mmCIF file of C-alpha atoms and ligand atoms in Angstrom:
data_model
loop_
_atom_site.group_PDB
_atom_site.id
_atom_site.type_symbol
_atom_site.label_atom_id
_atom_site.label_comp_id
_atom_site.label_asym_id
_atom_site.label_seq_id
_atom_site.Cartn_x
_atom_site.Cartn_y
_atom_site.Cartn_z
ATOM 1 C CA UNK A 1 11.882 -22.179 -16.692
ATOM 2 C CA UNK A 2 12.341 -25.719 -17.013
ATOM 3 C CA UNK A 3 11.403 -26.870 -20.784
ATOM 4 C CA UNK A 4 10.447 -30.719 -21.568
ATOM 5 C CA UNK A 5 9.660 -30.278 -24.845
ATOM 6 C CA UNK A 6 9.178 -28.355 -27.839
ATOM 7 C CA UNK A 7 7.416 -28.805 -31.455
ATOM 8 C CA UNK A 8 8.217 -27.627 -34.229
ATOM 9 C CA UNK A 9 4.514 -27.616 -36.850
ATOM 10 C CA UNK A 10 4.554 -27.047 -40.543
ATOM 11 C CA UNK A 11 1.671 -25.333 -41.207
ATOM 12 C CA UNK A 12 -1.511 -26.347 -43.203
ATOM 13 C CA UNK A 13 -3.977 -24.100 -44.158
ATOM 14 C CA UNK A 14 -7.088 -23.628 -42.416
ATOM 15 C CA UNK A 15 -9.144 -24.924 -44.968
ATOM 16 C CA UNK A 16 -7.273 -27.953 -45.330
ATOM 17 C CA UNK A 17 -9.640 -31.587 -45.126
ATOM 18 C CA UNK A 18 -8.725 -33.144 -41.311
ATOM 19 C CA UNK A 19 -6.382 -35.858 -41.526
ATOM 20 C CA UNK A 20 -3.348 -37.444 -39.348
ATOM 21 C CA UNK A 21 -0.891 -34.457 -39.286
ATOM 22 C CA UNK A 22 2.049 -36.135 -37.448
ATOM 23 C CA UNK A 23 4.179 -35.870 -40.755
ATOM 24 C CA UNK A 24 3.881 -31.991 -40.297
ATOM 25 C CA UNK A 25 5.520 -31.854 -36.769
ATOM 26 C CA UNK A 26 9.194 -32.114 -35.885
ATOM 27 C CA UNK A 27 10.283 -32.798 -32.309
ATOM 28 C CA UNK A 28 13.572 -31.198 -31.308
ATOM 29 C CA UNK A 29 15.554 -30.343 -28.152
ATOM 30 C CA UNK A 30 14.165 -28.075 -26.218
ATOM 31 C CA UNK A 31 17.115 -26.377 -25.137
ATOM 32 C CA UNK A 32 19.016 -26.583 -28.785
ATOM 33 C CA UNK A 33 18.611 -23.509 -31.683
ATOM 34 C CA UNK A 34 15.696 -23.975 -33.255
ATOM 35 C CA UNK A 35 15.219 -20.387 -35.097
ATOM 36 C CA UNK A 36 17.031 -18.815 -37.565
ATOM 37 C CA UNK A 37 18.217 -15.043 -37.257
ATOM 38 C CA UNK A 38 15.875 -13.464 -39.776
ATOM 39 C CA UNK A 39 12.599 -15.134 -37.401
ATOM 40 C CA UNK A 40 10.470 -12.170 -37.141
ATOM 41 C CA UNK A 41 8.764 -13.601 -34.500
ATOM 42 C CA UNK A 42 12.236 -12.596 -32.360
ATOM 43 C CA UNK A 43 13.445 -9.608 -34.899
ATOM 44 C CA UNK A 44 9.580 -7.472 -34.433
ATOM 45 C CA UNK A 45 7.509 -9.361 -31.906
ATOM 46 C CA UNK A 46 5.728 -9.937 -35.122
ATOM 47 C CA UNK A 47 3.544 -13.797 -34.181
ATOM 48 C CA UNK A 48 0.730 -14.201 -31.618
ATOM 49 C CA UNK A 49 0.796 -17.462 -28.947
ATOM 50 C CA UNK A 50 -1.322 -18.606 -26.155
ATOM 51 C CA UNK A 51 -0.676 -20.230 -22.871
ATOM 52 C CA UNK A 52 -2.635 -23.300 -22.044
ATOM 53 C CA UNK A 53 -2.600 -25.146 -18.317
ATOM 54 C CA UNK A 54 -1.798 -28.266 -18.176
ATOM 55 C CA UNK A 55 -3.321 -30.324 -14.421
ATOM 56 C CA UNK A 56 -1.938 -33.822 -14.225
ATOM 57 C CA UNK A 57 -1.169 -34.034 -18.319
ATOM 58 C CA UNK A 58 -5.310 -32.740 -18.918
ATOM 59 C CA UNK A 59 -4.695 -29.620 -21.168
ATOM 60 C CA UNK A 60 -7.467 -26.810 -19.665
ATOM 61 C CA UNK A 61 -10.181 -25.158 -22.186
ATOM 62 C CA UNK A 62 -8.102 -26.249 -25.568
ATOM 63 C CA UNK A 63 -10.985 -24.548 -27.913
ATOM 64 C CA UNK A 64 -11.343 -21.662 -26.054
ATOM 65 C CA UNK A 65 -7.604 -21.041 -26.575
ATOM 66 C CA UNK A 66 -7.684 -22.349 -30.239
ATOM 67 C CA UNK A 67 -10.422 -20.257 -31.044
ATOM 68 C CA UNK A 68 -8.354 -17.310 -29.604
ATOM 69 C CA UNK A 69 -5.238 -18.003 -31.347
ATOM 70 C CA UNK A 70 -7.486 -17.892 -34.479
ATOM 71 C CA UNK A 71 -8.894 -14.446 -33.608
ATOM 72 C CA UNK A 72 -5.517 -13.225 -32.874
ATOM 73 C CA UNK A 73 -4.679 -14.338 -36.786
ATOM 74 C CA UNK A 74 -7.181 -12.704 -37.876
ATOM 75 C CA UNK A 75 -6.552 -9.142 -36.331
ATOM 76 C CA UNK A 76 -2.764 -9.944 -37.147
ATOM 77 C CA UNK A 77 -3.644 -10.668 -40.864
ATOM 78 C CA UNK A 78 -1.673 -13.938 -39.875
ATOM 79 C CA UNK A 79 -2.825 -17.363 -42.099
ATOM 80 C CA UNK A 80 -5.468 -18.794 -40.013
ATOM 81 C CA UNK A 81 -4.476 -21.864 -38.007
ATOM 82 C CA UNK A 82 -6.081 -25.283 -39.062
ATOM 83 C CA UNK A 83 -7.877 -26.261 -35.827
ATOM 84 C CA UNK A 84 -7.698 -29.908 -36.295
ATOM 85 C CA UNK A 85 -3.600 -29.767 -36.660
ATOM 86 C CA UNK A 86 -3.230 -27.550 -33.740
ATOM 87 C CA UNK A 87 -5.411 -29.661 -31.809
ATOM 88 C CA UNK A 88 -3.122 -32.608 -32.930
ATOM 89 C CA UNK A 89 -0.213 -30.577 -31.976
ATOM 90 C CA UNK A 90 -1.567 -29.764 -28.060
ATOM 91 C CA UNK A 91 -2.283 -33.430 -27.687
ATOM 92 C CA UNK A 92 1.233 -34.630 -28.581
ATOM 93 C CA UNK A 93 2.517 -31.851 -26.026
ATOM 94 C CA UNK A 94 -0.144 -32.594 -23.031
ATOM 95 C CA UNK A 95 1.313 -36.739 -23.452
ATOM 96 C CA UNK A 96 4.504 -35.222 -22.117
ATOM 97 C CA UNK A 97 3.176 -33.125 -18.947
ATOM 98 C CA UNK A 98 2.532 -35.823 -16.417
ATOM 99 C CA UNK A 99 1.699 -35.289 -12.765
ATOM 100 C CA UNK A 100 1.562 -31.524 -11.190
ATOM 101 C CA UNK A 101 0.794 -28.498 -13.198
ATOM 102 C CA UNK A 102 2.417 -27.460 -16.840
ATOM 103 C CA UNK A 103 2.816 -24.862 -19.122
ATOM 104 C CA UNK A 104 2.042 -25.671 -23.344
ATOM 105 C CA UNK A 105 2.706 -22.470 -25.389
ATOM 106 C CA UNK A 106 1.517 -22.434 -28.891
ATOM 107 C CA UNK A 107 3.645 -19.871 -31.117
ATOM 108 C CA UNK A 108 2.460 -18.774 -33.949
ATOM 109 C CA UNK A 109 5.075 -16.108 -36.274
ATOM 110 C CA UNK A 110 5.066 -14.329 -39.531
ATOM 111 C CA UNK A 111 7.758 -16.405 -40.257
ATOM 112 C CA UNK A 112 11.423 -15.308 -42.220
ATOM 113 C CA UNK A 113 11.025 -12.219 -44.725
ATOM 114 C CA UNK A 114 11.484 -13.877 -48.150
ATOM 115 C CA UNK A 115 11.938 -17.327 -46.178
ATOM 116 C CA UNK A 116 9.118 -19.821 -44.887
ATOM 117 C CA UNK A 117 6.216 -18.224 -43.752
ATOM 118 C CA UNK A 118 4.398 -18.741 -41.553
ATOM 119 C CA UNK A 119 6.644 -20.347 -38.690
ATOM 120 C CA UNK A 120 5.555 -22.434 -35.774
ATOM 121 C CA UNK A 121 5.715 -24.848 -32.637
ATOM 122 C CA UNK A 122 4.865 -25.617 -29.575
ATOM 123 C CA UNK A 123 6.306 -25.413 -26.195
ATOM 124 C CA UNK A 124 5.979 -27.554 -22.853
ATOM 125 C CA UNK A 125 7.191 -26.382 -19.260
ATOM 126 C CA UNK A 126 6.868 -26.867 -15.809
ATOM 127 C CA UNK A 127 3.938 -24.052 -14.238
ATOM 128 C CA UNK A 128 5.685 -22.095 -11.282
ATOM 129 C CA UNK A 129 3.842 -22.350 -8.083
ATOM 130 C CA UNK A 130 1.093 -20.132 -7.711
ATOM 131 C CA UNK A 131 0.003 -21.394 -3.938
ATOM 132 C CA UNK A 132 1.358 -18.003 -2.560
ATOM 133 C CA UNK A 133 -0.453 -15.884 -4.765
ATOM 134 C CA UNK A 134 -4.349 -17.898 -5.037
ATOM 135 C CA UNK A 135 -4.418 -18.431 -1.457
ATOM 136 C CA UNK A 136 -2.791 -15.563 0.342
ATOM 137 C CA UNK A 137 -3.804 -13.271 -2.745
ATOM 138 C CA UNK A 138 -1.455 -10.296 -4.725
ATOM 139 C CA UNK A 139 -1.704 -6.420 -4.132
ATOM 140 C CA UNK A 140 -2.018 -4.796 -7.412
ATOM 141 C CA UNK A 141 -1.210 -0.998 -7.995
ATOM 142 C CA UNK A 142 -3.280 0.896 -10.908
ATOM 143 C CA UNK A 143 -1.618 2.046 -14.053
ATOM 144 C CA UNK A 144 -1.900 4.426 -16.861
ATOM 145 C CA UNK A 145 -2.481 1.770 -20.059
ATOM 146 C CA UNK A 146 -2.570 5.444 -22.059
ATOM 147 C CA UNK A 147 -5.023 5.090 -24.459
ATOM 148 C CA UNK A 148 -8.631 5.958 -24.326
ATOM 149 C CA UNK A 149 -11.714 3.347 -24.006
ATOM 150 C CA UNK A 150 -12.875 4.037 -27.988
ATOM 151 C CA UNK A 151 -9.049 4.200 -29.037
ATOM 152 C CA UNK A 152 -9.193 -0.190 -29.932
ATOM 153 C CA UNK A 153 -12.114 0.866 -32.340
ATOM 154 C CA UNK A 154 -10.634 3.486 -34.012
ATOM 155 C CA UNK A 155 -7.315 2.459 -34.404
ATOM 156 C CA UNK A 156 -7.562 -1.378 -34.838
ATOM 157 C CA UNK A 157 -4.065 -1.308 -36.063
ATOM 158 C CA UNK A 158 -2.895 -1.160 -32.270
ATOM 159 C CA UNK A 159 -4.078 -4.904 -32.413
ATOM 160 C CA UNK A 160 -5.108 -4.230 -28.740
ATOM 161 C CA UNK A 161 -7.256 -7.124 -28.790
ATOM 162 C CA UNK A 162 -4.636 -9.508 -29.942
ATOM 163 C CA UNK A 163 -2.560 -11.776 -28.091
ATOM 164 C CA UNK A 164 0.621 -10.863 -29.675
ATOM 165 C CA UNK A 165 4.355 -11.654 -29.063
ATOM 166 C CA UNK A 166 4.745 -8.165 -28.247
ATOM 167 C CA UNK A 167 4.458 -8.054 -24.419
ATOM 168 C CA UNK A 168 7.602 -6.038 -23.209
ATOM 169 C CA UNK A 169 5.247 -3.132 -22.269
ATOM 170 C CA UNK A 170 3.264 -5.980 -20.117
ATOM 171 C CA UNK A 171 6.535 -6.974 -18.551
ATOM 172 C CA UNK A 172 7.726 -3.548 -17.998
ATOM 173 C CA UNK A 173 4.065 -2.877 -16.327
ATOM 174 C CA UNK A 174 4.777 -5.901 -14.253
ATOM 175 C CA UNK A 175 8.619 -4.723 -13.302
ATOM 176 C CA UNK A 176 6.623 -0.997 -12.138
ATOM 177 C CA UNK A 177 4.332 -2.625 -9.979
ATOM 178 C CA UNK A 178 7.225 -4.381 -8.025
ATOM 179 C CA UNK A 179 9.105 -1.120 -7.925
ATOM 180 C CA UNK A 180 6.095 0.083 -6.180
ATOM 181 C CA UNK A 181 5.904 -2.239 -3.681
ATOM 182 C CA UNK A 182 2.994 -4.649 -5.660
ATOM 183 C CA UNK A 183 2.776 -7.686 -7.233
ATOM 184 C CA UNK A 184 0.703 -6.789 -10.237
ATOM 185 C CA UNK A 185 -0.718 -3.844 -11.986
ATOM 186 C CA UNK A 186 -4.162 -3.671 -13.154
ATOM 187 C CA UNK A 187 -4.633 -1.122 -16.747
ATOM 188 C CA UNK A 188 -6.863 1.867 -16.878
ATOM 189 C CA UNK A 189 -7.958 3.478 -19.926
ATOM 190 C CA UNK A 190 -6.735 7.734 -20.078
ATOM 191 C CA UNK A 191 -10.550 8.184 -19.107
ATOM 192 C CA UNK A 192 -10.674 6.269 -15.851
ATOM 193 C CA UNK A 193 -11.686 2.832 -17.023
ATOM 194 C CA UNK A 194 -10.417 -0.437 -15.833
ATOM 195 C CA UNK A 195 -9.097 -3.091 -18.321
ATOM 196 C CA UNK A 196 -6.979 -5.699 -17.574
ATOM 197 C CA UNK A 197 -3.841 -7.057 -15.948
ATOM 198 C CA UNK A 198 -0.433 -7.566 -18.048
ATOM 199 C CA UNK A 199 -1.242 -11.823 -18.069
ATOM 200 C CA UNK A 200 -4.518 -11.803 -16.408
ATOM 201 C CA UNK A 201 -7.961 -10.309 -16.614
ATOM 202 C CA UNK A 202 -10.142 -8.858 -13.542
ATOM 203 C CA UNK A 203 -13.494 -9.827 -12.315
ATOM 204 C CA UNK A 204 -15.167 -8.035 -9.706
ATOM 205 C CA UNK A 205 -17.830 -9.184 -7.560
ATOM 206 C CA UNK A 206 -20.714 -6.713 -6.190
ATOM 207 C CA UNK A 207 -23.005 -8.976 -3.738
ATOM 208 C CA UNK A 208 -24.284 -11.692 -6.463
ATOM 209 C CA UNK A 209 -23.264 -10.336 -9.491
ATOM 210 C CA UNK A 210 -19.501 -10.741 -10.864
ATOM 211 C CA UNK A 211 -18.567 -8.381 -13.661
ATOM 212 C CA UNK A 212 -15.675 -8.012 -15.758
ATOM 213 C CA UNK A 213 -14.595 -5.249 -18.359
ATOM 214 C CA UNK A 214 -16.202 -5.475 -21.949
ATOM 215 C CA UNK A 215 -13.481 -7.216 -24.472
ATOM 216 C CA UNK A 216 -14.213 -4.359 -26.687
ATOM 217 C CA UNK A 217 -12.699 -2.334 -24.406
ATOM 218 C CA UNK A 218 -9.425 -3.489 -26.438
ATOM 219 C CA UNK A 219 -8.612 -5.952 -23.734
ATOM 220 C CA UNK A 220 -7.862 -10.134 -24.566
ATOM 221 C CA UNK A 221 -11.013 -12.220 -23.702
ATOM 222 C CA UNK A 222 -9.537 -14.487 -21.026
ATOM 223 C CA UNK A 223 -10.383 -18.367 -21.262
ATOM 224 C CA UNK A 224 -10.218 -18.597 -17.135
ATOM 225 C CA UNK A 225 -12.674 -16.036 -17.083
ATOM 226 C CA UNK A 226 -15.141 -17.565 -19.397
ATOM 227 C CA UNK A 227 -14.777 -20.600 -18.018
ATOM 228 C CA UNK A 228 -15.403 -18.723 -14.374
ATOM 229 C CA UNK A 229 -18.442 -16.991 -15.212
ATOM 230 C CA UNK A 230 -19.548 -20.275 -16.732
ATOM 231 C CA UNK A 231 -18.949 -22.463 -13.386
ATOM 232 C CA UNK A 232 -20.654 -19.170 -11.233
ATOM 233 C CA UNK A 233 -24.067 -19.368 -13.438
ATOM 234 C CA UNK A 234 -24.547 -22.134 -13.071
ATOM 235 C CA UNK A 235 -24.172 -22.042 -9.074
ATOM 236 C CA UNK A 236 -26.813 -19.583 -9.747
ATOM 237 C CA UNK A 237 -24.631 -15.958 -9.521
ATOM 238 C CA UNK A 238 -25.216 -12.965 -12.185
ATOM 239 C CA UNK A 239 -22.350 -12.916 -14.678
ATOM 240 C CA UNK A 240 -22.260 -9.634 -16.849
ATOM 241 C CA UNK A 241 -19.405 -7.699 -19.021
ATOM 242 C CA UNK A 242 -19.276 -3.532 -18.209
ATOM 243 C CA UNK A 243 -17.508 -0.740 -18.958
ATOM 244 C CA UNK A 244 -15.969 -0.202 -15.234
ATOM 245 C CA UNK A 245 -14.670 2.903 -13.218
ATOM 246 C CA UNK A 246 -11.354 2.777 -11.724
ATOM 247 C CA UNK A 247 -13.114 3.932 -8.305
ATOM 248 C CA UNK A 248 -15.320 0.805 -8.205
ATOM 249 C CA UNK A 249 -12.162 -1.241 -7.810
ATOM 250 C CA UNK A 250 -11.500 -0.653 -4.348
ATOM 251 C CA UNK A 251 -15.319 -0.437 -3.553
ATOM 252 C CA UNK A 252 -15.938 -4.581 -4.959
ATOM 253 C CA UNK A 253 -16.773 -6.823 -2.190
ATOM 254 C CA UNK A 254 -13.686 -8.672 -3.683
ATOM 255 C CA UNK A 255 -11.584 -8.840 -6.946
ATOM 256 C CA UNK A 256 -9.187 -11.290 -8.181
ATOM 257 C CA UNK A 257 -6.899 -11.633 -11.264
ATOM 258 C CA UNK A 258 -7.567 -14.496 -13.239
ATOM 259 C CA UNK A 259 -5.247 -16.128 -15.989
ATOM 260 C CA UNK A 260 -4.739 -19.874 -17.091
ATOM 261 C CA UNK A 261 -1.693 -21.012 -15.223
ATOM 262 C CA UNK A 262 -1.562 -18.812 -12.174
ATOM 263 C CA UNK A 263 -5.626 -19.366 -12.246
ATOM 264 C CA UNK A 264 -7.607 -17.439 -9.226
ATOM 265 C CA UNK A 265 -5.271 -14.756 -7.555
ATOM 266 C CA UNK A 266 -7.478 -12.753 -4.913
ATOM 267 C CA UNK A 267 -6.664 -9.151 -5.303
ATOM 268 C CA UNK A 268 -6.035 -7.990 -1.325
ATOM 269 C CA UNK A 269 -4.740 -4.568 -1.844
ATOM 270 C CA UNK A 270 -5.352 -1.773 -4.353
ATOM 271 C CA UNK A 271 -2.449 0.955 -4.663
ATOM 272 C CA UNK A 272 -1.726 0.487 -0.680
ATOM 273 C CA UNK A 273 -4.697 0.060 0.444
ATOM 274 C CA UNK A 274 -5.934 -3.209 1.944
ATOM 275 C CA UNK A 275 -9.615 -4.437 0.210
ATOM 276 C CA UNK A 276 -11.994 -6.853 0.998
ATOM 277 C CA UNK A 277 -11.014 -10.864 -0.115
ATOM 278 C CA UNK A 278 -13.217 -13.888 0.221
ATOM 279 C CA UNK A 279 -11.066 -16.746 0.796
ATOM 280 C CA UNK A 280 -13.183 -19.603 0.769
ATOM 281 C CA UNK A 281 -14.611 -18.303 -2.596
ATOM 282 C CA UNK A 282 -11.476 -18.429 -3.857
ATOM 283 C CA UNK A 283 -10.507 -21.811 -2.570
ATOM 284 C CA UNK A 284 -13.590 -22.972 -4.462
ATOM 285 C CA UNK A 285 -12.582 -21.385 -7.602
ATOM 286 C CA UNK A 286 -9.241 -22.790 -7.794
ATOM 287 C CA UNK A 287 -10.728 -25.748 -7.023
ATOM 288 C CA UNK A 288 -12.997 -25.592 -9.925
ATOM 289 C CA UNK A 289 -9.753 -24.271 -12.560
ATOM 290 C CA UNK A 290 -7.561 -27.254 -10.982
ATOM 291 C CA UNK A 291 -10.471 -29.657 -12.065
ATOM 292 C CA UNK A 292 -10.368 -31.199 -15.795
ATOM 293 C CA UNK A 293 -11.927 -28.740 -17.962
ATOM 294 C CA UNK A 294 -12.900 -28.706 -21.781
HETATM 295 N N1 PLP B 301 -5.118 -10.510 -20.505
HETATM 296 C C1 PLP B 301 -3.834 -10.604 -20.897
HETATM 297 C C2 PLP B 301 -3.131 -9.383 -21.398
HETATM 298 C C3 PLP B 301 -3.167 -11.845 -20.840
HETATM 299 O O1 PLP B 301 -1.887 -11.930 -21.250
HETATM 300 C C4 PLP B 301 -3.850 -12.975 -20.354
HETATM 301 C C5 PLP B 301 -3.201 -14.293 -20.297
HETATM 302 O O2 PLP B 301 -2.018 -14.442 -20.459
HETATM 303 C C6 PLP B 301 -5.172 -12.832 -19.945
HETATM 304 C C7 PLP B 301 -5.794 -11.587 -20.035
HETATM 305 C C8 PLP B 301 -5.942 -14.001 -19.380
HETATM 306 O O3 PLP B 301 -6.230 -14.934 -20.383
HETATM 307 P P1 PLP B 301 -6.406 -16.477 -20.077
HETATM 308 O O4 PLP B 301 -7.422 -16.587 -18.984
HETATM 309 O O5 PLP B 301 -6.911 -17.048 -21.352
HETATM 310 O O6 PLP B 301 -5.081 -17.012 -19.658
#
């Protein structure tokens, strides 16, 4: 990944009046040591972050992802993040995107055990291109998640509904849909329930109505897909959250994977089998997440 910059933020708390934070940021090299050994961010995983898009230097849906960083907090029993700095923060990172398509990662850790806490910064890198995947679409296997629908309920400690550091089971998903001849792997719950996808949620679309699984369901609420169910009311579609069978995958008059940088990936097979794809839908979608959106 090519970096172009990174920030490092002293935190304010949430609570704290709005005001010109600049003196609270440090810019450093991107590809110099920034972290010391005892960051538990590296040592446990132990932080949350989000991933914002970045089209020609316009960062995509900044509150939606601010207001999910602070949810993430929350279930973490992280300090809440002070909006108006963070905000402050993605602007200083989105002046240094320019043309094409960007990554800015916002990081926020625990910190050092009996050191600063909490710890945080901000990242900016070039996206990957995701032509390939939004306009000739992925095949996804299913896989095993192993928990239950009701488990994020009764076991909130999971943090299942947290965007946390802690995504080498999300990776190692990824890495056993390759092995089996995919490109991405869609969750199911132990009872037969579709969630998510390691970076990206699913929507499903049955004639006019486009559903996605119910963020209760222990899944992240994806920004893209809010956005997406926004953009489709108002072209007049049905937009609703379910609790979804694994069998009505393959039976959807087309699926995709949506996510923030790799935006609208048609799904075109399911575990082998080829499924239906609408590829001037799609078009239109990415059209839609390329376009400036707040
Ligand atoms: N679900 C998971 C587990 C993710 O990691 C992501 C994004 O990285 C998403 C869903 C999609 O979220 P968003 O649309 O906000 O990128």
């Amino acid at each position: 990944m090519a970096w172009r910059f990174a920030l490092l933020i002293d935190p304010v708390p949430a609570d704290a009046p709005d005001a010109d934070f600049s003196d609270r940021f440090e810019e450093i090299d991107p590809s110099a040591p920034a972290l010391t050994v005892g960051e538990l961010s590296t040592q446990r995983g132990d932080g949350i972050f989000e991933s914002i898009g970045v089209v020609d230097g316009h960062a995509q849906e900044v509150d939606a992802h601010l207001e999910r960083l602070a949810h993430s907090a929350r279930l973490c029993d992280l300090p809440l993040p002070h909006i108006g700095q963070w905000r402050q923060a993605v602007a200083r990172a989105a002046a240094h995107c320019g043309p094409g398509e960007a990554v800015i990662k916002l990081i926020l850790s625990r910190g050092v055990e009996h050191g600063p806490t909490p710890t945080a910064w901000v990242t900016v890198a070039e996206a990957a291109d995701f032509t390939a995947a939004r306009t000739h679409g992925i095949r996804i296997v299913t896989l095993d998640r192993g928990y239950a629908i009701d488990v994020p309920a009764r076991a909130p400690w999971l943090l299942l509904g947290a965007k946390t550091l802690s995504y080498a089971v999300n990776m190692a998903a990824i890495r056993e849909a390759k092995r089996r001849g995919a490109d991405d792997a869609v969750f199911v719950s132990s009872d037969g329930f579709v969630l998510e996808a390691p970076t990206a949620s699913l929507i499903l679309r049955r004639g006019d109505t486009f559903v996605t699984p119910a963020p209760n369901a222990g899944i992240l609420h994806g920004t893209t897909q809010l956005s997406l169910f926004d953009h489709l009311e108002k072209q007049g579609f049905t937009t609703a959250y379910e609790t979804i069978p694994a069998a009505d995958l393959p039976r959807a008059d087309a699926a995709w994977l949506v996510s923030s940088v790799r935006l609208a990936a048609p799904i075109v097979a399911v575990d082998g089998q080829p499924v239906a794809h609408d590829r001037e839908l799609t078009a239109s979608m990415n059209d839609y997440l390329l376009s400036p959106r707040d």
